[in-house]
PDB file of C-alpha atoms in Angstrom:
ATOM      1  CA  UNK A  21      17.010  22.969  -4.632  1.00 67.00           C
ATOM      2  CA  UNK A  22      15.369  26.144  -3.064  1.00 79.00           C
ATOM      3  CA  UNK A  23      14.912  26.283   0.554  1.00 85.00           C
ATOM      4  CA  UNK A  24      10.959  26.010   0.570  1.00 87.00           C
ATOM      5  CA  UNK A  25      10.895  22.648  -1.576  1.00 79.00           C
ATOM      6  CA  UNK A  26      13.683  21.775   1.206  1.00 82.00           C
ATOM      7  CA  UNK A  27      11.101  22.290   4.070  1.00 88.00           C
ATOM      8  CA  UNK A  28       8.249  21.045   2.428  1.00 86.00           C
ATOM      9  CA  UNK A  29      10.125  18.117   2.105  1.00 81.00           C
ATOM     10  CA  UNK A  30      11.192  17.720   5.369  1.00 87.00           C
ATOM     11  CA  UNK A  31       7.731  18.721   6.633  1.00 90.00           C
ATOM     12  CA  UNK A  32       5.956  16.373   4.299  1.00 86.00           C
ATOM     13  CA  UNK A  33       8.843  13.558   5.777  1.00 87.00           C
ATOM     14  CA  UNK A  34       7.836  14.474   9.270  1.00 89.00           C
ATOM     15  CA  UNK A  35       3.944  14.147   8.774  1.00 90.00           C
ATOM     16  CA  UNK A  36       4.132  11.019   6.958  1.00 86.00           C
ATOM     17  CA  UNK A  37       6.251   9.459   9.954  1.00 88.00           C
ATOM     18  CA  UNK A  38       3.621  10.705  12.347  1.00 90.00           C
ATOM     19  CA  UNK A  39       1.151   9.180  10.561  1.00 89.00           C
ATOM     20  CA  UNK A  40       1.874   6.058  10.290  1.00 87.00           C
ATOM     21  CA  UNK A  41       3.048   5.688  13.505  1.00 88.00           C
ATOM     22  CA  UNK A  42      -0.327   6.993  14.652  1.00 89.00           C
ATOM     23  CA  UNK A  43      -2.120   4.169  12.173  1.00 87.00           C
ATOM     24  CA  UNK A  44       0.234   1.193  13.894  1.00 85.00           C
ATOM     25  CA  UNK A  45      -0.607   2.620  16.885  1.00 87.00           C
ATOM     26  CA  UNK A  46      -4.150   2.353  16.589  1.00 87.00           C
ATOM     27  CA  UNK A  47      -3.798  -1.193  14.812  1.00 83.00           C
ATOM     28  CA  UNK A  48      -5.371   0.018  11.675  1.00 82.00           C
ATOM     29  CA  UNK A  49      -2.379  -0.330   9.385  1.00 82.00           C
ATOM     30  CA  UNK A  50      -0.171  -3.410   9.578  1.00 80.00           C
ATOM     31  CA  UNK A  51       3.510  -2.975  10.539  1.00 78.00           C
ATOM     32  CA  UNK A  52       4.638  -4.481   7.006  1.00 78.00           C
ATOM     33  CA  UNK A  53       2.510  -2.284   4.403  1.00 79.00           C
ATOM     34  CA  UNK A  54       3.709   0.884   6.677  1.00 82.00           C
ATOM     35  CA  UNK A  55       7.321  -0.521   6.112  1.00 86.00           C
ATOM     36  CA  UNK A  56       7.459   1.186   2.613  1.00 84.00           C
ATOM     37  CA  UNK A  57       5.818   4.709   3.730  1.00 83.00           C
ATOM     38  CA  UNK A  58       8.750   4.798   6.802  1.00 87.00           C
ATOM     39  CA  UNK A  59      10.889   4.558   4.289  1.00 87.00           C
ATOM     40  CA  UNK A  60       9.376   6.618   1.617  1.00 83.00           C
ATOM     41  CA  UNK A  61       9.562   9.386   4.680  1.00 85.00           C
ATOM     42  CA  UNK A  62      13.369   8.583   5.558  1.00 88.00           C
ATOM     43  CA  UNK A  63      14.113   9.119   1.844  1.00 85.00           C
ATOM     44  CA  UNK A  64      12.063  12.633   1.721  1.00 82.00           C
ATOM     45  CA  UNK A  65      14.103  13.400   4.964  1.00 87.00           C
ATOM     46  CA  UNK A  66      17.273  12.470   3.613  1.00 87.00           C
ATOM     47  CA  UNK A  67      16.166  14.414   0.597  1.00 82.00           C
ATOM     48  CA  UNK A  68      15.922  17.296   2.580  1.00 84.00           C
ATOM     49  CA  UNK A  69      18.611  17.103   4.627  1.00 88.00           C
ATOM     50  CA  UNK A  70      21.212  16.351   2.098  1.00 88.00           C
ATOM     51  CA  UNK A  71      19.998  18.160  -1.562  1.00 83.00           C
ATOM     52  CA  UNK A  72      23.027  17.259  -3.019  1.00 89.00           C
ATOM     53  CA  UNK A  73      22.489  13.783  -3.664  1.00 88.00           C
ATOM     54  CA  UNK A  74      19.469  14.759  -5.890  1.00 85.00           C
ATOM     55  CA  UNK A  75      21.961  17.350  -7.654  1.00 88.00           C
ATOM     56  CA  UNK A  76      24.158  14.354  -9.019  1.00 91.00           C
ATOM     57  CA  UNK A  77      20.616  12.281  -9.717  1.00 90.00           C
ATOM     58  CA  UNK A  78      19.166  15.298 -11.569  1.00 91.00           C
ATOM     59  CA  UNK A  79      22.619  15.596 -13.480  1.00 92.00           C
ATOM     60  CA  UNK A  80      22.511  11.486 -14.209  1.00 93.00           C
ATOM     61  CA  UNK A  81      19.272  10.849 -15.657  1.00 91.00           C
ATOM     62  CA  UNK A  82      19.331  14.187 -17.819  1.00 90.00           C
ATOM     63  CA  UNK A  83      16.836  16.222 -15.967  1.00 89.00           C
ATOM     64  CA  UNK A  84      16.409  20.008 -16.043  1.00 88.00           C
ATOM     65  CA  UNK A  85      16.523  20.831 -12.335  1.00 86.00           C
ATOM     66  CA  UNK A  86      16.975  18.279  -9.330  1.00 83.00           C
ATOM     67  CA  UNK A  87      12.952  19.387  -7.939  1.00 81.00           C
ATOM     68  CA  UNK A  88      11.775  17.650 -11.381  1.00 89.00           C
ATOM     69  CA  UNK A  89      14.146  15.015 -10.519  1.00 89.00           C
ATOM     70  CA  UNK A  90      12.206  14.809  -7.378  1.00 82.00           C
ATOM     71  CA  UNK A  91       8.881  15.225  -8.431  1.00 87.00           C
ATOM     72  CA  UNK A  92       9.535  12.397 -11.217  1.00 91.00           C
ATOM     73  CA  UNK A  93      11.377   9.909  -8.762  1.00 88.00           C
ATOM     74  CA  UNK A  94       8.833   9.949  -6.057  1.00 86.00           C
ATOM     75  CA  UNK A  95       6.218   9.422  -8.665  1.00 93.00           C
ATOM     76  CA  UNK A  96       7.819   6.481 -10.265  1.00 93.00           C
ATOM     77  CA  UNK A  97       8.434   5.158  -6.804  1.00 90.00           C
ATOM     78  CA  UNK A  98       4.106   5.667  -6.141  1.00 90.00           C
ATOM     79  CA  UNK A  99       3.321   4.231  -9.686  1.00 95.00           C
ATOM     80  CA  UNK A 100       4.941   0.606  -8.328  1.00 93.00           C
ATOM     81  CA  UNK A 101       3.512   0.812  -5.283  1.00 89.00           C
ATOM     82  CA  UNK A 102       0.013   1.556  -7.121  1.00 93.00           C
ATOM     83  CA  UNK A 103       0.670  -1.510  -9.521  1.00 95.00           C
ATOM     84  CA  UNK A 104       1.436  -3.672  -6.070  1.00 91.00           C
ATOM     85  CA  UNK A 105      -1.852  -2.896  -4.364  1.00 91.00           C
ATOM     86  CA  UNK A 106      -3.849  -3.320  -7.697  1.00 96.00           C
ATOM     87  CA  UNK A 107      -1.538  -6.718  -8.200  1.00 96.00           C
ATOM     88  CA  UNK A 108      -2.893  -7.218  -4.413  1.00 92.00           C
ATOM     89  CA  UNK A 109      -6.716  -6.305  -4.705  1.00 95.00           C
ATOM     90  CA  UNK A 110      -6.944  -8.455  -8.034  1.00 97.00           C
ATOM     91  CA  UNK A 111      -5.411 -11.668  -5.788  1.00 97.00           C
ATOM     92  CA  UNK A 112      -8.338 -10.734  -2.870  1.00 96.00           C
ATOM     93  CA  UNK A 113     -10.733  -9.971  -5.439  1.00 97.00           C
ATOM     94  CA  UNK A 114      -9.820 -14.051  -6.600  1.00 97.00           C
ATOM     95  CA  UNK A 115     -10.183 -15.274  -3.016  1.00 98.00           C
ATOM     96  CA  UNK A 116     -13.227 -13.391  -2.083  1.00 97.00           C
ATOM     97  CA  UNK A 117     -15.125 -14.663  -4.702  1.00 97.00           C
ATOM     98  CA  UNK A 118     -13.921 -18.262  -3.980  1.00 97.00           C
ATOM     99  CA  UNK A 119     -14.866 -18.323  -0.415  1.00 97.00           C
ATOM    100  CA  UNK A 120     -18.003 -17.001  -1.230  1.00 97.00           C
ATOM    101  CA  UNK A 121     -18.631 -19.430  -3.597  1.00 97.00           C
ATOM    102  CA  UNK A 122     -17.388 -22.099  -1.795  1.00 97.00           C
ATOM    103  CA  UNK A 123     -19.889 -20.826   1.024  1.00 96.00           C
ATOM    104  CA  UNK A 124     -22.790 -20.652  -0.849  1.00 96.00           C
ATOM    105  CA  UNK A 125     -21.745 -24.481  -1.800  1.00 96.00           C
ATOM    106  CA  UNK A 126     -21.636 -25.439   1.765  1.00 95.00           C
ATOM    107  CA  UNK A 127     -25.073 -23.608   2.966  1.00 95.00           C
ATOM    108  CA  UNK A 128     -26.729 -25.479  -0.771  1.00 93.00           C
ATOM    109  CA  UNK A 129     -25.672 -28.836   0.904  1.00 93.00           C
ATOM    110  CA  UNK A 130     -26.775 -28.353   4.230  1.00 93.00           C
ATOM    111  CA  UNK A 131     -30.446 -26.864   3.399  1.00 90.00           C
ATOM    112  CA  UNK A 132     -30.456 -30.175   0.793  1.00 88.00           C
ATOM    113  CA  UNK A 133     -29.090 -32.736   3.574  1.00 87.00           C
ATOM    114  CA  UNK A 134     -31.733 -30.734   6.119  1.00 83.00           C
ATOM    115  CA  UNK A 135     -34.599 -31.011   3.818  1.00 81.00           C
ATOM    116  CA  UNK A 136     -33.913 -35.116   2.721  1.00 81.00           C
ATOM    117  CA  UNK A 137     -32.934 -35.822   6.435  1.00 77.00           C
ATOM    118  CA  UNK A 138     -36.444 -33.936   7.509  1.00 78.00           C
ATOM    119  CA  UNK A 139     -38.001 -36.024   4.334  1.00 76.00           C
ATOM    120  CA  UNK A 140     -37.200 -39.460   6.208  1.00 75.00           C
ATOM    121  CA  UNK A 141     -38.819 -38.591   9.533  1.00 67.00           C
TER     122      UNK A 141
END
């Protein structure tokens, strides 16, 4: 692994730590869903750190150098968190539209019990 791809991946390790940090910080990112990106960042720093465990990977699975390996790992690893969130937006997407029904239910009963309570005055 050359020594750029080595500090871009310690760089790119170090941002993403600051970030999130940063986004708990400022309570706009729960402390579970970061969970995953501190340890996305400990894996690029580890990565970095110690090239030689992507060496044996790249040698495992058949690749041509260990930065493919990389490159192909860390976008496997962002394709399952992509299915998660859509897995996640599909459940909200359900519960929004229940609540909202089961709003517009509610306010449909009350103008109807308003108007036939006003109709026996």
């Amino acid at each position: 692994m050359t020594l750029p791809l080595r500090i871009a991946l310690f760089a790119a390790s170090l941002l993403t730590f600051g970030y999130m940090t940063a986004k708990i910080r400022d309570s706009k990112m729960r402390l579970e869903d970061s969970l995953f990106w501190f340890c996305f960042s400990a894996l690029l720093l580890l990565g970095s750190i110690f090239p030689q465990v992507f060496f044996l990977l790249s040698n495992l699975v058949g690749t041509m150098s260990p930065s493919n390996f990389v490159f192909l790992f860390f976008i496997f690893i962002l394709l399952i968190v992509c299915f998660k969130l859509s897995v996640r937006l599909s459940q909200l997407d359900t519960k929004l539209r229940e609540l909202t029904q089961q709003l517009a239910i509610e306010k449909y009963e009350r103008y109807h019990n308003d108007k036939t309570h006003e109709e026996r005055r």
